[in-house]
Amino acid sequence: QVQLVESGGGLVQPGGSLRLSCATSGFTGDHYSIGWFRRAPGKEREEISCISSLDGSTYYTDSVKGRFTISRDNGKNTVYLQMNSLKPEDSAVYYCATPYYCRVIPWEYDYWGQGTQVTVSS
């Protein structure tokens, strides 16, 4: 069965960096688009980045453009989210998922992981 497992979260100071990983199993290569969304207390789900299975194109929400980079290693069945210049408002639980279409917001998806906590604080 399809599984997604996130890792790489933690506590980081403002301006710092983290790299999140989404390890996938149950399918090969880039069969699914993979996206990252986040949930912060009291806030709605925010779809922040996605890499398309169709053509490898990427999507970023405005708040993370220029700071976050999504990439995919099909050989390792892993999708990464490199997060630089982190801000306190980036604090949230980050999830990876398999959205049907990266650019159709809000995403519909069949699979998602358990999440990893990111806290940006001094």
PDB file of C-alpha atoms in Angstrom, residues 1 4 8 21 24 26 28 32 37 48 50 55 59-60 63-64 68 76 78-79 88 97 106 117-118 122:
ATOM      1  CA  GLN A   1       0.000   0.000   0.000  1.00  0.00           C
ATOM      2  CA  LEU A   4       4.433   8.526   3.038  1.00  0.00           C
ATOM      3  CA  GLY A   8      13.596  16.277   9.287  1.00  0.00           C
ATOM      4  CA  SER A  21      12.147  14.456   3.659  1.00  0.00           C
ATOM      5  CA  THR A  24       7.421   7.134  -0.203  1.00  0.00           C
ATOM      6  CA  GLY A  26       4.018   1.414  -2.445  1.00  0.00           C
ATOM      7  CA  THR A  28       7.590   3.499  -8.098  1.00  0.00           C
ATOM      8  CA  TYR A  32       2.227  10.543  -8.009  1.00  0.00           C
ATOM      9  CA  PHE A  37       1.229  21.350   3.147  1.00  0.00           C
ATOM     10  CA  ILE A  48       3.016  25.352   0.160  1.00  0.00           C
ATOM     11  CA  CYS A  50       4.399  20.561  -4.962  1.00  0.00           C
ATOM     12  CA  ASP A  55       6.427  17.045 -16.080  1.00  0.00           C
ATOM     13  CA  TYR A  59       4.576  24.962  -7.388  1.00  0.00           C
ATOM     14  CA  TYR A  60       5.211  27.290  -4.452  1.00  0.00           C
ATOM     15  CA  SER A  63       4.856  33.045   1.230  1.00  0.00           C
ATOM     16  CA  VAL A  64       7.678  30.556   0.596  1.00  0.00           C
ATOM     17  CA  PHE A  68      11.876  26.878  -0.077  1.00  0.00           C
ATOM     18  CA  LYS A  76      15.552   6.938  -3.279  1.00  0.00           C
ATOM     19  CA  THR A  78      12.102  10.529  -1.556  1.00  0.00           C
ATOM     20  CA  VAL A  79      10.896  14.088  -1.996  1.00  0.00           C
ATOM     21  CA  PRO A  88       8.597  32.189  13.125  1.00  0.00           C
ATOM     22  CA  ALA A  97       0.661  14.188   0.361  1.00  0.00           C
ATOM     23  CA  PRO A 106      -7.228  23.271  -2.230  1.00  0.00           C
ATOM     24  CA  GLN A 117       6.863  19.487  13.515  1.00  0.00           C
ATOM     25  CA  VAL A 118       8.840  22.557  12.525  1.00  0.00           C
ATOM     26  CA  SER A 122      14.903  32.079  19.171  1.00  0.00           C
TER      27      SER A 122
END
